Coordinates of C-alpha atoms in Angstrom, one line a residue:
X20 CA -22.5 -54.1 36.3
X21 CA -24.2 -56.8 33.5
X22 CA -23.5 -59.4 33.9
X23 CA -23.4 -59.4 29.8
X24 CA -20.9 -56.8 30.4
X25 CA -18.7 -59.0 33.1
X26 CA -18.5 -61.9 31.1
X27 CA -19.0 -60.9 27.1
X28 CA -19.5 -62.9 24.3
X29 CA -16.5 -63.7 22.3
X30 CA -14.7 -61.4 20.3
X31 CA -16.1 -60.0 16.5
X32 CA -12.5 -61.6 14.5
X33 CA -12.7 -64.8 16.0
X34 CA -13.1 -67.5 13.0
X35 CA -15.7 -70.0 13.3
X36 CA -14.3 -72.9 16.4
X37 CA -11.7 -74.8 15.8
X38 CA -11.9 -78.4 15.0
X39 CA -9.8 -80.9 16.1
X40 CA -5.8 -82.4 15.5
X41 CA -6.1 -85.0 13.2
X42 CA -3.3 -86.5 15.2
X43 CA -4.5 -86.7 18.7
X44 CA -8.2 -85.8 17.8
X45 CA -8.5 -83.7 21.1
X46 CA -11.5 -81.2 21.3
X47 CA -10.0 -77.4 21.7
X48 CA -13.3 -76.6 23.3
X49 CA -12.4 -79.3 26.3
X50 CA -10.1 -77.6 29.4
X51 CA -7.5 -78.1 26.5
X52 CA -7.0 -73.4 26.5
X53 CA -3.9 -73.1 28.3
X54 CA -2.2 -76.0 26.0
X55 CA -3.2 -74.1 23.3
X56 CA -1.8 -70.8 24.3
X57 CA 1.1 -72.4 25.9
X58 CA 1.7 -73.9 22.4
X59 CA 1.8 -69.8 20.6
X60 CA 4.4 -69.9 21.2
X61 CA 5.4 -71.7 18.2
X62 CA 3.5 -69.8 16.1
X63 CA 5.9 -69.3 13.9
X64 CA 6.8 -72.8 12.7
X65 CA 5.7 -74.0 9.1
X66 CA 5.1 -77.3 10.3
X67 CA 2.6 -78.9 13.7
X68 CA 5.1 -78.9 16.6
X69 CA 2.8 -82.0 17.3
X70 CA 2.1 -83.8 14.1
X71 CA 4.5 -82.9 11.3
X72 CA 2.3 -81.4 8.7
X73 CA 2.1 -77.9 6.7
X74 CA 0.6 -75.3 8.6
X75 CA 1.0 -72.9 6.1
X76 CA -2.5 -71.4 4.7
X77 CA -3.9 -73.6 7.1
X78 CA -7.4 -72.0 8.8
X79 CA -6.6 -73.4 12.3
X80 CA -3.3 -71.8 13.2
X81 CA -4.9 -68.4 11.4
X82 CA -7.2 -68.7 14.2
X83 CA -5.2 -69.8 16.7
X84 CA -3.0 -66.4 16.4
X85 CA -5.8 -64.5 16.7
X86 CA -8.3 -66.2 19.3
X87 CA -5.3 -65.6 21.9
X88 CA -5.2 -61.8 21.3
X89 CA -4.7 -59.2 24.2
X90 CA -8.2 -59.0 24.1
X91 CA -8.2 -62.8 24.6
X92 CA -6.1 -62.7 27.6
X93 CA -8.0 -59.8 29.4
X94 CA -11.3 -61.5 29.4
X95 CA -9.4 -64.1 30.8
X96 CA -8.1 -62.1 34.0
X97 CA -11.1 -60.2 33.7
X98 CA -12.6 -63.4 34.6
X99 CA -11.0 -65.3 36.7
X100 CA -11.5 -61.7 38.8
X101 CA -15.3 -62.6 38.7
X102 CA -14.6 -66.1 39.8
X103 CA -12.2 -64.6 42.9
X104 CA -14.5 -61.6 43.8
X105 CA -18.4 -64.2 43.9
X106 CA -16.4 -67.0 46.0
X107 CA -15.1 -64.3 48.5
X108 CA -18.4 -62.7 48.7
X109 CA -20.8 -65.5 49.1
X110 CA -18.7 -67.9 51.1
X111 CA -20.3 -69.1 54.0
X112 CA -17.9 -66.8 56.3
X113 CA -19.6 -63.6 55.1
X114 CA -22.6 -64.9 57.0
X115 CA -21.0 -66.1 59.9
X116 CA -18.6 -63.1 60.2
X117 CA -21.8 -61.0 60.7
X118 CA -23.5 -62.9 63.3
X119 CA -20.0 -62.7 65.2
X120 CA -20.1 -58.9 64.3
X121 CA -23.6 -58.3 66.1
X122 CA -22.4 -60.5 68.9
X123 CA -19.9 -58.6 69.5
X124 CA -22.0 -54.9 68.8
X125 CA -24.5 -56.2 71.1
X126 CA -21.8 -56.9 74.0
X127 CA -20.9 -53.1 73.5
X128 CA -24.3 -52.5 73.3
X129 CA -25.5 -54.0 75.9
X130 CA -23.1 -51.6 78.3
X131 CA -25.1 -49.0 77.5
X132 CA -28.6 -50.2 77.2
X133 CA -29.7 -49.3 81.3
X134 CA -28.8 -45.5 80.6
X135 CA -29.1 -45.0 76.9
X136 CA -32.5 -45.6 74.9
X137 CA -31.0 -47.6 72.5
X138 CA -32.0 -51.2 70.9
X139 CA -29.9 -54.7 70.4
X140 CA -29.8 -56.8 67.3
X141 CA -31.5 -59.7 66.6
X142 CA -31.2 -62.9 64.7
X143 CA -34.4 -62.7 63.2
X144 CA -33.0 -62.3 59.3
X145 CA -30.8 -64.7 59.7
X146 CA -31.9 -67.7 57.9
X147 CA -33.4 -65.3 55.1
X148 CA -29.9 -63.9 54.6
X149 CA -28.3 -67.4 54.5
X150 CA -30.9 -68.3 52.1
X151 CA -30.3 -65.5 49.5
X152 CA -26.0 -65.8 49.8
X153 CA -26.9 -69.6 49.5
X154 CA -28.8 -69.5 46.3
X155 CA -26.4 -66.4 44.8
X156 CA -23.3 -67.9 45.3
X157 CA -25.4 -70.8 43.0
X158 CA -26.6 -68.9 40.3
X159 CA -23.4 -67.1 39.9
X160 CA -21.2 -70.2 40.1
X161 CA -23.3 -71.6 37.6
X162 CA -22.4 -68.9 34.9
X163 CA -19.4 -68.5 35.3
X164 CA -19.2 -72.5 35.3
X165 CA -20.4 -71.8 32.1
X166 CA -18.5 -68.6 31.0
X167 CA -15.1 -70.6 31.8
X168 CA -16.7 -74.0 29.8
X169 CA -17.4 -71.5 26.6
X170 CA -15.4 -68.2 27.2
X171 CA -16.2 -66.4 23.4
X172 CA -19.9 -67.5 24.2
X173 CA -22.3 -65.0 26.0
X174 CA -24.0 -66.7 29.1
X175 CA -27.1 -65.6 31.6
X176 CA -30.3 -63.3 30.5
X177 CA -31.3 -61.0 31.9
X178 CA -33.7 -62.9 34.3
X179 CA -30.5 -64.1 36.2
X180 CA -29.2 -60.7 35.9
X181 CA -32.6 -59.2 38.0
X182 CA -32.4 -62.7 40.6
X183 CA -28.9 -62.1 41.1
X184 CA -29.5 -58.1 42.3
X185 CA -33.0 -59.6 43.9
X186 CA -30.2 -62.3 46.1
X187 CA -27.4 -60.1 46.8
X188 CA -30.0 -56.8 48.1
X189 CA -31.7 -59.6 50.6
X190 CA -28.3 -60.4 52.1
X191 CA -27.6 -56.5 52.2
X192 CA -30.2 -55.0 53.3
X193 CA -29.4 -58.0 56.5
X194 CA -26.4 -56.3 57.0
X195 CA -27.6 -52.8 56.8
X196 CA -30.0 -52.8 58.8
X197 CA -28.0 -54.1 61.2
X198 CA -24.9 -50.6 61.1
X199 CA -28.0 -48.3 60.6
X200 CA -29.0 -49.8 64.6
X201 CA -25.6 -49.6 65.1
X202 CA -25.0 -46.3 63.2
X203 CA -28.3 -44.9 65.6
X204 CA -27.1 -46.3 68.7
X205 CA -23.5 -45.0 68.4
X206 CA -25.3 -41.5 68.1
X207 CA -27.4 -41.9 71.2
X208 CA -24.5 -43.3 73.1
X209 CA -22.2 -40.1 72.0
X210 CA -25.3 -38.4 72.9
X211 CA -25.4 -39.2 75.9
X212 CA -21.7 -38.7 76.7
X213 CA -21.2 -35.6 75.9
X214 CA -24.4 -34.5 78.6
X215 CA -22.4 -36.9 81.3
X216 CA -19.5 -33.8 80.7
X217 CA -22.3 -31.5 82.8
X218 CA -23.2 -34.0 85.3
X219 CA -22.6 -34.1 88.7
X220 CA -20.3 -37.2 89.4
X221 CA -22.1 -37.9 92.5
X222 CA -25.5 -37.9 91.5
X223 CA -24.6 -40.1 88.7
X224 CA -23.0 -42.2 90.9
X225 CA -26.3 -42.6 93.0
X226 CA -28.7 -43.4 90.0
X227 CA -25.7 -46.2 89.0
X228 CA -26.8 -48.0 93.0
X229 CA -30.4 -47.4 92.6
X230 CA -30.2 -48.8 88.8
X231 CA -28.1 -51.0 90.4
X232 CA -30.3 -51.5 93.0
X233 CA -33.7 -51.7 91.2
X234 CA -32.2 -54.6 88.9
X235 CA -31.9 -56.8 91.7
X236 CA -35.3 -56.0 92.8
X237 CA -36.5 -57.2 89.7
X238 CA -34.9 -60.1 89.4
X239 CA -36.2 -63.2 90.0
X240 CA -34.5 -64.6 93.4
X241 CA -35.8 -60.8 94.6
X242 CA -39.5 -61.0 92.9
X243 CA -39.7 -65.1 94.8
X244 CA -39.2 -63.7 98.6
X245 CA -41.1 -60.7 98.1
X246 CA -44.0 -63.0 96.7
X247 CA -43.0 -65.5 99.8
X248 CA -43.1 -62.1 102.2
X249 CA -46.6 -61.0 100.6
X250 CA -48.2 -64.2 101.2
X251 CA -46.5 -64.7 104.2
X252 CA -48.5 -61.4 105.4
X253 CA -51.5 -62.8 103.9
X254 CA -50.9 -65.9 106.6
X255 CA -50.0 -63.8 109.4
X256 CA -53.6 -61.5 108.9
X257 CA -55.5 -64.5 109.2
X258 CA -53.8 -66.0 111.7
X259 CA -54.2 -63.1 114.0
X260 CA -58.0 -63.0 113.2
X261 CA -58.6 -66.8 114.1
X262 CA -56.3 -66.0 116.9
X263 CA -58.4 -63.4 118.2
X264 CA -61.6 -65.2 117.4
X265 CA -60.8 -68.1 119.7
X266 CA -59.5 -65.8 121.9
X267 CA -62.4 -64.2 122.3
X268 CA -63.9 -67.8 122.4
X269 CA -61.5 -68.8 125.1
X270 CA -62.3 -65.8 127.0
X271 CA -66.7 -66.8 127.4
X272 CA -65.8 -69.9 128.2
X273 CA -63.4 -69.0 131.3
X274 CA -65.8 -66.5 132.7
X275 CA -68.2 -68.9 132.4
X276 CA -65.9 -72.0 134.3
X277 CA -64.0 -69.5 136.4
X278 CA -67.5 -67.7 137.5
X279 CA -68.2 -71.3 138.2
X280 CA -64.7 -72.1 140.4
X281 CA -65.0 -68.8 142.3
X282 CA -68.4 -70.2 143.6
X283 CA -66.8 -73.6 144.5
X284 CA -63.3 -72.0 145.7
X285 CA -65.1 -69.4 148.1
X286 CA -67.3 -72.9 149.6
X287 CA -64.4 -74.9 150.0
X288 CA -62.7 -72.1 151.6
X289 CA -65.3 -70.8 153.7
X290 CA -65.8 -74.8 155.1
X291 CA -62.3 -74.6 156.1
X292 CA -62.7 -71.7 158.2
X293 CA -60.1 -69.5 155.7
X294 CA -61.1 -66.0 156.9
X295 CA -60.6 -64.9 153.0
X296 CA -62.7 -64.9 150.2
X297 CA -61.9 -64.3 145.9
X298 CA -63.5 -61.7 144.8
X299 CA -62.5 -61.5 140.9
X300 CA -61.6 -63.9 139.3
X301 CA -60.5 -62.8 135.1
X302 CA -58.0 -64.1 132.0
X303 CA -56.1 -62.4 130.5
X304 CA -53.1 -63.5 127.4
X305 CA -50.2 -62.2 128.7
X306 CA -47.1 -64.4 127.2
X307 CA -47.7 -67.6 125.3
X308 CA -50.6 -69.5 126.8
X309 CA -53.6 -67.9 128.9
X310 CA -53.3 -66.9 132.7
X311 CA -56.3 -66.6 134.9
X312 CA -55.8 -63.5 137.6
X313 CA -57.6 -63.2 141.0
X314 CA -58.2 -61.5 143.9
X315 CA -59.4 -61.6 147.6
X316 CA -60.8 -59.8 149.9
X317 CA -59.7 -60.0 153.1
X318 CA -61.8 -58.4 156.6
X319 CA -63.8 -56.2 153.9
X320 CA -60.4 -55.5 152.0
X321 CA -59.6 -56.7 148.6
X322 CA -56.0 -57.5 148.5
X323 CA -54.7 -57.5 144.5
X324 CA -52.6 -60.5 143.4
X325 CA -49.5 -58.5 141.9
X326 CA -48.8 -54.6 142.8
X327 CA -51.4 -52.7 145.6
X328 CA -51.9 -51.9 149.3
X329 CA -52.4 -54.8 151.3
X330 CA -49.9 -56.6 150.0
X331 CA -51.1 -60.4 148.9
X332 CA -47.7 -61.6 149.9
X333 CA -48.2 -60.3 153.1
X334 CA -52.0 -60.8 153.2
X335 CA -52.1 -64.0 153.8
X336 CA -50.3 -66.5 156.1
X337 CA -48.2 -69.6 154.5
X338 CA -50.9 -71.7 156.0
X339 CA -53.6 -69.3 154.3
X340 CA -52.0 -69.6 150.9
X341 CA -51.8 -73.2 151.2
X342 CA -55.5 -73.4 152.3
X343 CA -56.3 -71.4 148.6
X344 CA -54.1 -73.3 146.8
X345 CA -55.6 -76.7 147.7
X346 CA -59.4 -75.0 147.7
X347 CA -57.6 -74.5 143.4
X348 CA -56.5 -77.9 143.0
X349 CA -59.7 -79.5 145.0
X350 CA -62.3 -76.7 142.4
X351 CA -60.5 -78.2 139.0
X352 CA -59.8 -81.4 139.9
X353 CA -63.6 -82.2 140.5
X354 CA -64.8 -80.2 137.3
X355 CA -62.7 -82.4 135.2
X356 CA -65.2 -84.2 132.8
X357 CA -62.4 -86.5 132.4
X358 CA -61.9 -87.0 136.3
X359 CA -63.3 -90.2 136.0
X360 CA -60.6 -92.1 133.7
X361 CA -57.5 -89.9 136.1
X362 CA -55.3 -91.1 138.6
X363 CA -55.4 -88.3 141.3
X364 CA -52.0 -87.9 143.3
X365 CA -52.2 -85.8 146.5
X366 CA -48.7 -84.8 147.6
X367 CA -48.8 -84.2 151.7
X368 CA -52.3 -82.1 152.0
X369 CA -52.1 -81.4 155.7
X370 CA -49.1 -79.6 155.4
X371 CA -49.2 -75.8 156.7
X372 CA -52.6 -76.7 157.3
X373 CA -54.5 -75.9 160.7
X374 CA -56.0 -79.0 162.7
X375 CA -59.5 -77.5 162.3
X376 CA -59.4 -77.7 158.4
X377 CA -58.2 -81.3 158.6
X378 CA -61.9 -83.3 158.6
X379 CA -63.1 -81.0 155.9
X380 CA -59.5 -81.5 153.9
X381 CA -60.2 -85.6 154.5
X382 CA -64.2 -84.6 153.3
X383 CA -62.9 -83.3 149.5
X384 CA -60.2 -86.0 149.4
X385 CA -62.9 -88.8 149.9
X386 CA -65.3 -86.7 147.6
X387 CA -62.4 -87.5 145.3
X388 CA -61.9 -90.5 145.5
X389 CA -65.3 -91.7 144.3
X390 CA -65.5 -89.5 141.3
X391 CA -61.7 -90.6 140.1
X392 CA -59.9 -93.9 138.7
X393 CA -57.9 -94.2 142.0
X394 CA -56.5 -91.8 144.7
X395 CA -53.1 -91.9 145.7
X396 CA -52.3 -89.2 149.0
X397 CA -48.8 -88.9 150.5
X398 CA -48.5 -87.8 154.3
X399 CA -46.0 -87.4 156.8
X400 CA -48.6 -87.1 159.7
X401 CA -49.9 -90.6 160.2
X402 CA -52.9 -89.8 161.9
X403 CA -54.2 -88.2 159.5
X404 CA -53.6 -91.0 156.8
X405 CA -55.1 -93.2 159.3
X406 CA -58.4 -91.0 159.9
X407 CA -58.2 -90.7 156.1
X408 CA -58.3 -94.4 155.8
X409 CA -61.4 -94.7 158.3
X410 CA -63.2 -92.2 156.2
X411 CA -61.9 -94.0 152.5
X412 CA -63.4 -97.4 154.0
X413 CA -66.7 -96.0 155.5
X414 CA -67.4 -94.6 152.0
X415 CA -65.7 -97.1 149.3
X416 CA -67.2 -99.8 150.7
X417 CA -66.8 -101.8 147.2
X418 CA -63.1 -100.2 146.6
X419 CA -59.9 -101.7 147.9
X420 CA -57.6 -98.7 150.5
X421 CA -54.0 -99.9 151.2
X422 CA -52.0 -97.9 152.9
X423 CA -47.7 -98.3 152.1
X424 CA -44.5 -96.7 153.4
X425 CA -41.4 -95.9 151.5
X426 CA -38.8 -98.0 154.2
X427 CA -35.3 -98.3 154.4
X428 CA -33.0 -101.3 152.9
X429 CA -29.7 -102.4 152.3
X430 CA -27.6 -100.7 150.6
X431 CA -29.3 -97.2 151.4
X432 CA -31.7 -97.7 149.0
X433 CA -35.2 -97.4 149.7
X434 CA -38.5 -99.6 148.8
X435 CA -42.4 -100.0 150.0
X436 CA -43.4 -101.9 152.5
X437 CA -46.7 -102.6 154.5
X438 CA -47.7 -99.7 157.5
X439 CA -50.3 -100.5 160.1
X440 CA -51.6 -97.1 160.3
X441 CA -53.5 -97.9 163.9
X442 CA -49.8 -99.6 165.6
X443 CA -48.4 -96.4 164.3
X444 CA -50.9 -93.9 165.6
X445 CA -51.5 -95.7 169.0
X446 CA -49.8 -93.9 172.2
X447 CA -47.6 -95.4 173.8
X448 CA -49.5 -96.1 177.0
X449 CA -51.6 -98.8 174.3
X450 CA -48.6 -99.6 172.7
X451 CA -47.2 -101.1 176.8
X452 CA -51.0 -102.7 177.0
X453 CA -50.9 -104.6 173.7
X454 CA -47.4 -105.8 175.0
X455 CA -48.4 -107.7 178.3
X456 CA -52.1 -108.4 177.3
X457 CA -50.9 -110.1 174.3
X458 CA -48.6 -112.3 176.1
X459 CA -50.9 -112.9 179.2
X460 CA -53.6 -113.9 175.6
X461 CA -50.4 -116.2 175.4
X462 CA -50.8 -114.6 171.5
X463 CA -47.5 -113.4 172.3
X464 CA -44.0 -115.6 173.3
X465 CA -41.6 -112.7 174.1
X466 CA -41.6 -112.2 178.1
X467 CA -39.3 -110.1 177.8
X468 CA -41.4 -107.5 175.5
X469 CA -44.1 -107.9 178.2
X470 CA -41.4 -107.1 180.8
X471 CA -40.2 -104.2 179.8
X472 CA -43.5 -102.7 179.3
X473 CA -44.8 -103.1 183.3
X474 CA -42.9 -100.5 184.6
X475 CA -44.3 -97.6 181.7
X476 CA -47.9 -99.1 181.4
X477 CA -48.0 -98.2 185.0
X478 CA -47.0 -95.0 185.1
X479 CA -49.4 -94.3 182.6
X480 CA -52.5 -95.9 184.3
X481 CA -51.6 -93.7 186.8
X482 CA -51.2 -90.5 184.7
X483 CA -54.8 -91.4 182.7
X484 CA -56.3 -92.7 186.0
X485 CA -55.6 -89.0 188.3
X486 CA -54.9 -86.6 185.3
X487 CA -52.7 -83.2 186.4
X488 CA -52.0 -84.9 189.9
X489 CA -48.7 -87.2 188.9
X490 CA -46.1 -85.3 188.3
X491 CA -45.2 -85.6 184.4
X492 CA -41.2 -87.2 183.5
X493 CA -41.1 -88.7 186.9
X494 CA -40.9 -92.3 187.5
X495 CA -42.9 -94.9 189.0
X496 CA -41.2 -95.1 192.0
X497 CA -41.3 -91.4 192.4
X498 CA -45.7 -91.0 191.9
X499 CA -46.4 -94.2 194.5
X500 CA -44.3 -91.4 196.4
X501 CA -46.6 -88.9 195.7
X502 CA -49.9 -91.1 195.9
X503 CA -48.5 -92.3 199.3
X504 CA -47.4 -88.9 200.4
X505 CA -51.7 -87.4 199.4
X506 CA -53.8 -86.3 201.8
X507 CA -57.7 -85.2 201.8
X508 CA -58.7 -83.8 199.4
X509 CA -56.5 -84.6 197.1
X510 CA -57.6 -87.4 194.2
X511 CA -54.4 -89.5 194.9
X512 CA -55.7 -90.8 198.2
X513 CA -57.9 -93.5 197.0
X514 CA -54.7 -95.0 195.4
X515 CA -53.2 -95.3 199.0
X516 CA -54.5 -98.8 199.0
X517 CA -53.0 -99.9 195.6
X518 CA -49.5 -98.6 196.7
X519 CA -48.4 -101.7 198.2
X520 CA -48.7 -103.4 195.0
X521 CA -47.5 -100.7 193.1
X522 CA -44.2 -101.0 195.4
X523 CA -44.6 -105.2 194.6
X524 CA -45.3 -104.8 190.5
X525 CA -42.3 -101.4 190.5
X526 CA -39.6 -103.6 192.3
X527 CA -40.2 -106.6 189.8
X528 CA -40.1 -104.3 186.8
X529 CA -37.7 -102.0 187.5
X530 CA -34.8 -104.5 186.8
X531 CA -36.0 -105.0 183.1
X532 CA -36.0 -101.3 182.4
X533 CA -32.9 -99.5 181.0
X534 CA -33.6 -96.1 182.1
X535 CA -32.8 -97.4 185.4
X536 CA -31.0 -100.9 185.5
X537 CA -28.2 -100.7 183.5
X538 CA -27.7 -104.6 183.6
X539 CA -31.5 -105.4 182.8
X540 CA -30.1 -107.3 179.6
X541 CA -28.8 -109.9 182.6
X542 CA -31.5 -109.5 184.8
X543 CA -32.7 -113.1 185.9
X544 CA -36.7 -113.4 185.1
X545 CA -38.2 -116.5 184.1
X546 CA -41.8 -117.1 182.0
X547 CA -44.1 -117.6 184.5
X548 CA -42.8 -114.3 187.1
X549 CA -43.3 -112.5 184.3
X550 CA -47.0 -114.2 183.1
X551 CA -48.0 -113.7 187.0
X552 CA -46.2 -109.5 187.2
X553 CA -48.4 -109.0 184.6
X554 CA -51.9 -110.6 186.0
X555 CA -51.1 -108.8 188.8
X556 CA -50.6 -105.4 186.8
X557 CA -54.0 -106.3 184.8
X558 CA -55.5 -106.3 187.8
X559 CA -54.2 -103.7 189.2
X560 CA -55.4 -101.7 186.2
X561 CA -59.2 -103.1 185.5
X562 CA -59.6 -102.4 189.3
X563 CA -59.9 -106.1 190.2
X564 CA -60.0 -105.8 194.2
X565 CA -56.8 -106.5 195.9
X566 CA -56.7 -110.1 198.3

């Protein structure tokens, strides 16, 4: 409806606009309309109820009666309705309602979006709608204010109407577009619901599950994990290539090295008198580290390290196995390019080794000692250690060779102590001879020790001078009886001239030997007597003429 129809001009029978009341000077055109209308109930009076002047034939009173007639009231009512409608439709709450409606609609539509091809409402035109509604409100408010101030006058022009219509259509178009999207979506949803009536529920549930999985598959966390998997597989391939290359290089290096080892190993085994040799060496990468497989040749037959007949476990003796292990150790140690900076420790190298291999073992240890920073050898065989020390001292003139032993200390603890390997390895005969000789030479003052050594010293002398002719494990008195009873051709007959001296020494020494005299500790012996008999025993052993 045009604005000129909604807000019409004043009625045609209205007179000129009223002037002013002479008493109050009130301008009837300025917001006193209601006051004037209420005064209509006094229009039958002949005098003004306000100023008391005569009202008959007064144009103002006549205009008053016609101005506030029924048409005027209708015009006022229409303006009030328009004012209310404009306030309602242009209020800011309309736009907020529209936005809230869109959110609710989108919430419902989003539930169907995965299953039906529908679009959601967007907010790209909210600013246009807000601006249009605000401008329309401002335009109409101005027109209504103008009309309210001059109700009988026409307000607005055609361009005002066109602008109002344009603004309203801009706003209404935003709402209309949203309604069209909602309507179209509802139709598609209804169509989709109709198709569901003939669907297999189980299949649909399966499809839903698949869709859920699809959503999960394309979620950000899963996409990140898949990318990590792809990156990890790529790195794994690169690592496998590097591993393959490294294994090839290591295999080549180990093959060259093990070929040299094989030659050195077989040399060591041959020099130690072994009857077997290493006939093949190869590498594999089973497990977490490179491994070496090898076989041996024993009396012309091949013996595998694992499996096969004959079995490796039974083909070699324990001594042979230890010999092979020691050969591996020596070959790898001597081939170590950093051996000069290392301390080599060997624990009991003669354990279960045949005595025929001891000399070559000593030779190998001397080689290690020459090349290494230091060699430490631990063993229970004092004789082997003595021979090794002698070999080292011949080769290692510029290097110190020390011998120590582990001895028991107080509190059942162990401690390092010095040891004389020569004395540890000497025979009991030499031990007894040294005890007597040190006393005779004055280098030892313990005459009781010398006295105790006299009898076993003479026994040892007879066994060494006449080996195999003196019965083993016999006392000196029995040995003297054998000499005294000997007849030719027994070599013992040559000792008959010494029988008397032997008996004299035995008689004196028997008092100090605990095996025949349980009271030896209390035997009466002075230094001079022991010295005299010690010299007589030495004279007998040295073959001095008998006096």
